[in-house]
Structures are given as C-alpha cells and as structure tokens.
Amino acid sequence: MRIILMGPPGAGKGTQAKIIAGRFGIPAVSTGDIFRANVSQGTPLGVEAKRYMDAGDYVPDEVTNAMVRDRICQDDAKGGFLLDGYPRTVAQVAELDTMLADTGAALDAVVVLTVNDEELVQRLLNRAHVEGRTDDTEEVVRHRQDVYNEQTEPLLAVYDERGLLVRVDGIGTVDEVSARVFEALHASPDSAAI
Ligand code: B4P
C-alpha cells in the first residue's frame, strides 16, 4: 500500500496520516514532521529548513527529495508507506516517480483533503495557540496558502490524469473525515487492505 496524502496547509494531513497509516500498518512519512524534528535537534538540515519554514516557503527540492529517498528506503517502508505532505512541487513528483521506478513499486492512491480557506486559517491560528508553531501566524499562513495554490494545487491534475486522485471533504470531525477516507479507498473500518 503506497498512498500520498495531499491538501492545503491545515487541511488535516498530519492528523489523518497517523490514523490511515495505523489502519494499514504502514509508516506515515511526514516531511513537515521530519523537518520539525531536525529543527528541534538543531541539525544542519534543521537549521536550513527553519529559514524556509518560518517564512512559509517550501524547503528546496534537493533537500526534501534526498530526505524522502533516504526515509522510504528504510526497512519499515519496504512493504508500503503513506507520504504526508510530499510531493508538493512538480520536481518532487518527478523525483518520486524515479524513486518508485527504481524499486519497481507503484502508487495505489493520492488522497486530497479539501477544506475552504477561511476554515484553514482558523484551524492554523488555533493550532498556533496550542502548539506555538512559528509558521502559524496569519501572515505566514496566508503566504503558505498562496504557495500551495501556485506550486502544489497543479499537481492534483497530474495525479487525476493518472487515475489515482481521490478527493475527500476535510470538513467535519476527525473521525468523520477518516471514515470518508476509508470509504473512498474502499476499505472497511477494520480492513487492512484496499
Ligand atoms: P506540514 O507539516 O505538512 O504542515 P501543514 O500543511 O501546516 O499541516 P497539516 O495539513 O498536516 O495539518 P494538521 O493535521 O496539523 O508542513 C509544514 C512546512 O514544512 C511547510 O510549510 C514547508 O515549509 C515544509 N515542508 C513540508 N513538506 C514539504 C515538501 N514536500 N517540500 C518542501 N517543503 C515542505 O492540522 C492542522 C490543524 O487543524 C491542527 O491543529 C489539527 O488539530 C486541526 N484539525 C485537523 N483535522 C481537523 C478537523 N477535522 N476539524 C478541525 N480541526 C482539525
């Protein structure tokens, strides 16, 4: 099972990634989480990523691609994985295609969570209170939405043409959204396979 989870900032990718990956018994690979772990440990990758993340910009493709390649080669990802927040650019799609071709693997589905802009801003400002993330100020959030619309939204058409795109309404409780995801993937709540 190889799934990509896409959606604008604050759509609930990280929230749903853990639930979906848990159900299918595959690792959730969240580029945002890996960057934040590196930032908090003060690694060279973290120092570089922080500059971009704090401004609401994407971390450069070379850095992100190398990090994902390294992660999905690990043993626990050999049988499948869920990518949370990757790919986000055309160059990342091309690199992921190469990574998959190198291992003879294929994607099963690309799930996109849809949520309107105002709800997204409210969620992220709320998260700012709870988690204190430095990229959750209103100005940076709005910039992140622009970056998403310019660089990532066009990728949906790419995966749609490949017949992989599954759109899921991301408004509702966390449980309601996960139930919709499983239904869209034709997986019963206690099923471990599509
Ligand atoms: P991410 O960590 O991916 O963060 P995100 O898009 O802001 O959040 P997500 O959609 O995961 O929302 P969440 O579940 O937390 O990226 C952060 C940064 O990392 C990027 O801006 C970029 O700089 C860098 N980065 C990451 N990947 C990259 C890549 N591939 N290339 C380059 N740069 C990259 O949910 C948001 C909030 O809503 C939470 O508070 C949650 O509790 C709440 N919520 C979730 N579901 C809800 C629901 N159903 N109802 C109400 N609230 C809900």
Coordinates of C-alpha atoms and ligand atoms in Angstrom, one line a residue:
M1 CA 0.0 0.0 0.0
R2 CA 1.5 3.3 -1.1
I3 CA -0.6 6.4 -0.5
I4 CA 0.1 10.1 -0.9
L5 CA -1.9 12.5 1.3
M6 CA -2.3 16.0 -0.1
G7 CA -4.1 19.1 0.8
P8 CA -3.6 22.7 1.7
P9 CA -1.8 23.7 4.9
G10 CA -4.0 22.9 7.9
A11 CA -6.3 20.5 5.9
G12 CA -5.5 17.8 8.5
K13 CA -2.9 15.8 6.6
G14 CA -0.8 15.2 9.7
T15 CA -3.9 14.3 11.7
Q16 CA -5.3 11.9 9.2
A17 CA -1.9 10.5 8.2
K18 CA -1.4 8.8 11.6
I19 CA -4.9 7.3 11.5
I20 CA -4.7 6.0 7.9
A21 CA -1.2 4.7 8.3
G22 CA -2.1 2.9 11.5
R23 CA -5.0 1.2 9.9
F24 CA -3.0 -0.1 7.0
G25 CA 0.1 -0.9 9.2
I26 CA 2.4 1.3 7.1
P27 CA 4.7 4.1 8.3
A28 CA 3.4 7.7 7.9
V29 CA 6.3 9.7 6.4
S30 CA 5.6 13.4 7.1
T31 CA 8.1 15.7 5.6
G32 CA 6.9 18.5 7.9
D33 CA 7.4 16.4 11.0
I34 CA 10.9 15.3 9.9
F35 CA 11.9 18.9 9.3
R36 CA 10.5 20.0 12.7
A37 CA 12.3 17.1 14.4
N38 CA 15.6 18.3 12.8
V39 CA 14.8 21.9 13.8
S40 CA 14.3 21.0 17.4
Q41 CA 17.5 18.9 17.4
G42 CA 19.5 21.8 15.8
T43 CA 20.9 19.5 13.0
P44 CA 22.3 21.2 9.8
L45 CA 19.2 20.1 8.0
G46 CA 17.0 21.7 10.6
V47 CA 19.0 25.0 10.5
E48 CA 18.5 25.1 6.8
A49 CA 14.8 24.1 6.8
K50 CA 13.9 26.5 9.6
R51 CA 14.7 29.5 7.4
Y52 CA 12.2 28.4 4.8
M53 CA 9.5 27.1 7.1
D54 CA 9.4 30.2 9.3
A55 CA 8.8 32.3 6.1
G56 CA 6.1 29.8 4.9
D57 CA 8.1 28.8 1.9
Y58 CA 8.9 25.3 0.7
V59 CA 12.3 23.8 1.7
P60 CA 14.4 23.4 -1.5
D61 CA 13.5 20.3 -3.6
E62 CA 17.1 18.8 -3.5
V63 CA 17.0 18.8 0.3
T64 CA 13.5 17.4 0.6
N65 CA 13.9 14.8 -2.1
A66 CA 17.1 13.4 -0.6
M67 CA 15.4 13.2 2.8
V68 CA 12.4 11.3 1.4
R69 CA 14.6 8.9 -0.6
D70 CA 16.5 8.1 2.5
R71 CA 13.4 7.5 4.5
I72 CA 11.4 5.3 2.1
C73 CA 14.5 3.0 1.6
Q74 CA 14.3 2.0 5.2
D75 CA 13.2 -1.5 6.1
D76 CA 9.8 -0.5 7.6
A77 CA 8.8 1.3 4.4
K78 CA 9.7 -1.6 2.0
G79 CA 6.1 -3.0 2.1
G80 CA 4.4 0.4 1.7
F81 CA 4.1 3.9 3.1
L82 CA 1.9 6.9 3.4
L83 CA 3.5 10.2 2.3
D84 CA 2.1 13.1 4.2
G85 CA 2.9 16.5 2.5
Y86 CA 5.2 15.1 -0.2
P87 CA 5.3 15.7 -3.2
R88 CA 4.5 19.4 -3.2
T89 CA 6.2 20.5 -6.4
V90 CA 6.5 19.3 -10.0
A91 CA 10.1 18.5 -9.4
Q92 CA 9.2 16.4 -6.3
V93 CA 6.6 14.4 -8.4
A94 CA 9.3 13.6 -10.9
E95 CA 11.8 12.6 -8.2
L96 CA 9.2 10.4 -6.5
D97 CA 8.4 8.7 -9.9
T98 CA 12.1 7.9 -10.2
M99 CA 12.3 6.6 -6.6
L100 CA 9.3 4.3 -7.3
A101 CA 10.6 3.1 -10.6
D102 CA 14.0 2.3 -9.0
T103 CA 12.2 -0.1 -6.6
G104 CA 9.6 -1.4 -9.0
A105 CA 6.8 0.0 -6.8
A106 CA 3.7 1.8 -7.8
L107 CA 1.3 4.3 -6.0
D108 CA -2.1 3.0 -5.0
A109 CA -3.9 6.3 -4.4
V110 CA -3.4 10.0 -3.9
V111 CA -5.9 11.3 -1.3
V112 CA -6.6 15.1 -1.3
L113 CA -8.3 16.6 1.7
T114 CA -10.4 19.6 0.6
V115 CA -11.1 22.5 3.1
N116 CA -12.0 26.1 2.4
D117 CA -9.5 28.9 3.0
E118 CA -11.2 30.6 6.0
E119 CA -11.6 27.3 7.9
L120 CA -7.9 26.6 7.2
V121 CA -6.8 29.9 8.6
Q122 CA -9.0 29.4 11.7
R123 CA -7.5 25.9 12.3
L124 CA -4.0 27.1 12.0
L125 CA -4.5 30.2 14.2
N126 CA -6.0 27.8 16.7
R127 CA -3.0 25.5 16.4
A128 CA -0.7 28.5 17.0
H129 CA -2.3 28.9 20.4
V130 CA -2.0 25.2 21.2
E131 CA 1.4 24.3 19.7
G132 CA 3.1 27.7 19.3
R133 CA 4.3 26.9 15.8
T134 CA 6.3 29.8 14.3
D135 CA 4.8 29.3 10.8
D136 CA 1.2 29.6 12.1
T137 CA 0.9 33.4 12.2
E138 CA -1.9 34.8 10.0
E139 CA 0.5 36.5 7.6
V140 CA 2.6 33.3 7.2
V141 CA -0.5 31.1 6.9
R142 CA -1.9 33.3 4.1
H143 CA 1.5 33.1 2.3
R144 CA 1.6 29.3 2.7
Q145 CA -1.9 29.1 1.1
D146 CA -0.5 31.2 -1.9
V147 CA 2.5 28.9 -2.2
Y148 CA 0.2 25.8 -2.1
N149 CA -2.1 27.3 -4.8
E150 CA 0.8 28.1 -7.0
Q151 CA 3.0 25.1 -6.6
T152 CA 1.1 22.2 -5.3
E153 CA -2.6 22.5 -6.4
P154 CA -1.5 22.0 -10.1
L155 CA -0.2 18.5 -9.1
L156 CA -3.7 17.3 -8.5
A157 CA -4.4 17.4 -12.2
V158 CA -1.2 15.3 -12.8
Y159 CA -2.5 12.5 -10.4
D160 CA -6.0 12.9 -11.7
E161 CA -4.9 12.1 -15.2
R162 CA -3.1 9.0 -13.9
G163 CA -6.5 7.9 -12.3
L164 CA -5.1 8.0 -8.8
L165 CA -6.7 11.1 -7.3
V166 CA -9.4 10.6 -4.6
R167 CA -11.0 13.9 -3.3
V168 CA -12.2 13.8 0.3
D169 CA -14.2 16.5 2.1
G170 CA -11.9 17.5 5.0
I171 CA -14.6 19.5 6.9
G172 CA -16.2 17.7 9.9
T173 CA -14.8 15.8 12.9
V174 CA -11.6 14.0 12.7
D175 CA -13.5 10.7 12.8
E176 CA -15.9 11.7 10.1
V177 CA -13.0 12.7 7.8
S178 CA -11.2 9.4 8.4
A179 CA -14.4 7.4 7.7
R180 CA -14.7 9.3 4.4
V181 CA -11.1 8.5 3.5
F182 CA -11.6 4.7 4.2
E183 CA -14.8 4.7 2.3
A184 CA -13.1 6.4 -0.7
L185 CA -10.3 3.9 -0.5
H186 CA -13.0 1.1 -0.4
A187 CA -11.6 0.0 2.9
S188 CA -13.9 -1.1 5.7
P189 CA -13.0 0.5 9.1
D190 CA -11.4 -2.8 10.3
S191 CA -10.0 -3.8 6.9
A192 CA -6.2 -3.8 6.4
A193 CA -6.4 -3.8 2.6
I194 CA -8.0 -1.8 -0.1
Ligands
B4P1 P1 3.3 20.4 7.3 O1 3.9 19.8 8.5 O2 2.9 19.4 6.2 O3 2.0 21.2 7.8 P2 0.7 21.7 7.4 O4 0.4 21.6 5.9 O5 0.6 23.0 8.0 O6 -0.4 20.9 8.2 P3 -1.4 19.7 8.1 O7 -2.2 19.7 6.8 O8 -0.6 18.4 8.3 O9 -2.4 19.9 9.2 P4 -2.7 19.2 10.6 O10 -3.1 17.8 10.5 O11 -1.5 19.6 11.5 O12 4.3 21.4 6.6 C1 4.9 22.5 7.3 C2 6.0 23.1 6.5 O13 7.1 22.1 6.2 C3 5.7 23.6 5.1 O14 5.1 24.9 5.1 C4 7.1 23.6 4.4 O15 7.9 24.8 4.7 C5 7.7 22.4 4.9 N1 7.5 21.2 4.0 C6 6.8 20.1 4.4 N2 6.8 19.3 3.3 C7 7.5 19.8 2.3 C8 7.8 19.4 1.0 N3 7.4 18.3 0.5 N4 8.6 20.3 0.2 C9 9.0 21.4 0.7 N5 8.7 21.9 2.0 C10 8.0 21.1 2.8 O16 -4.0 20.0 11.0 C11 -4.0 21.4 11.2 C12 -4.8 21.8 12.4 O17 -6.1 21.5 12.2 C13 -4.3 21.1 13.7 O18 -4.4 22.0 14.8 C14 -5.4 20.0 13.8 O19 -5.6 19.6 15.2 C15 -6.6 20.7 13.3 N6 -7.5 19.7 12.6 C16 -7.2 18.6 11.9 N7 -8.3 18.0 11.5 C17 -9.3 18.7 11.9 C18 -10.8 18.6 11.7 N8 -11.3 17.6 11.0 N9 -11.5 19.6 12.2 C19 -11.0 20.6 12.9 N10 -9.7 20.8 13.1 C20 -8.9 19.9 12.6

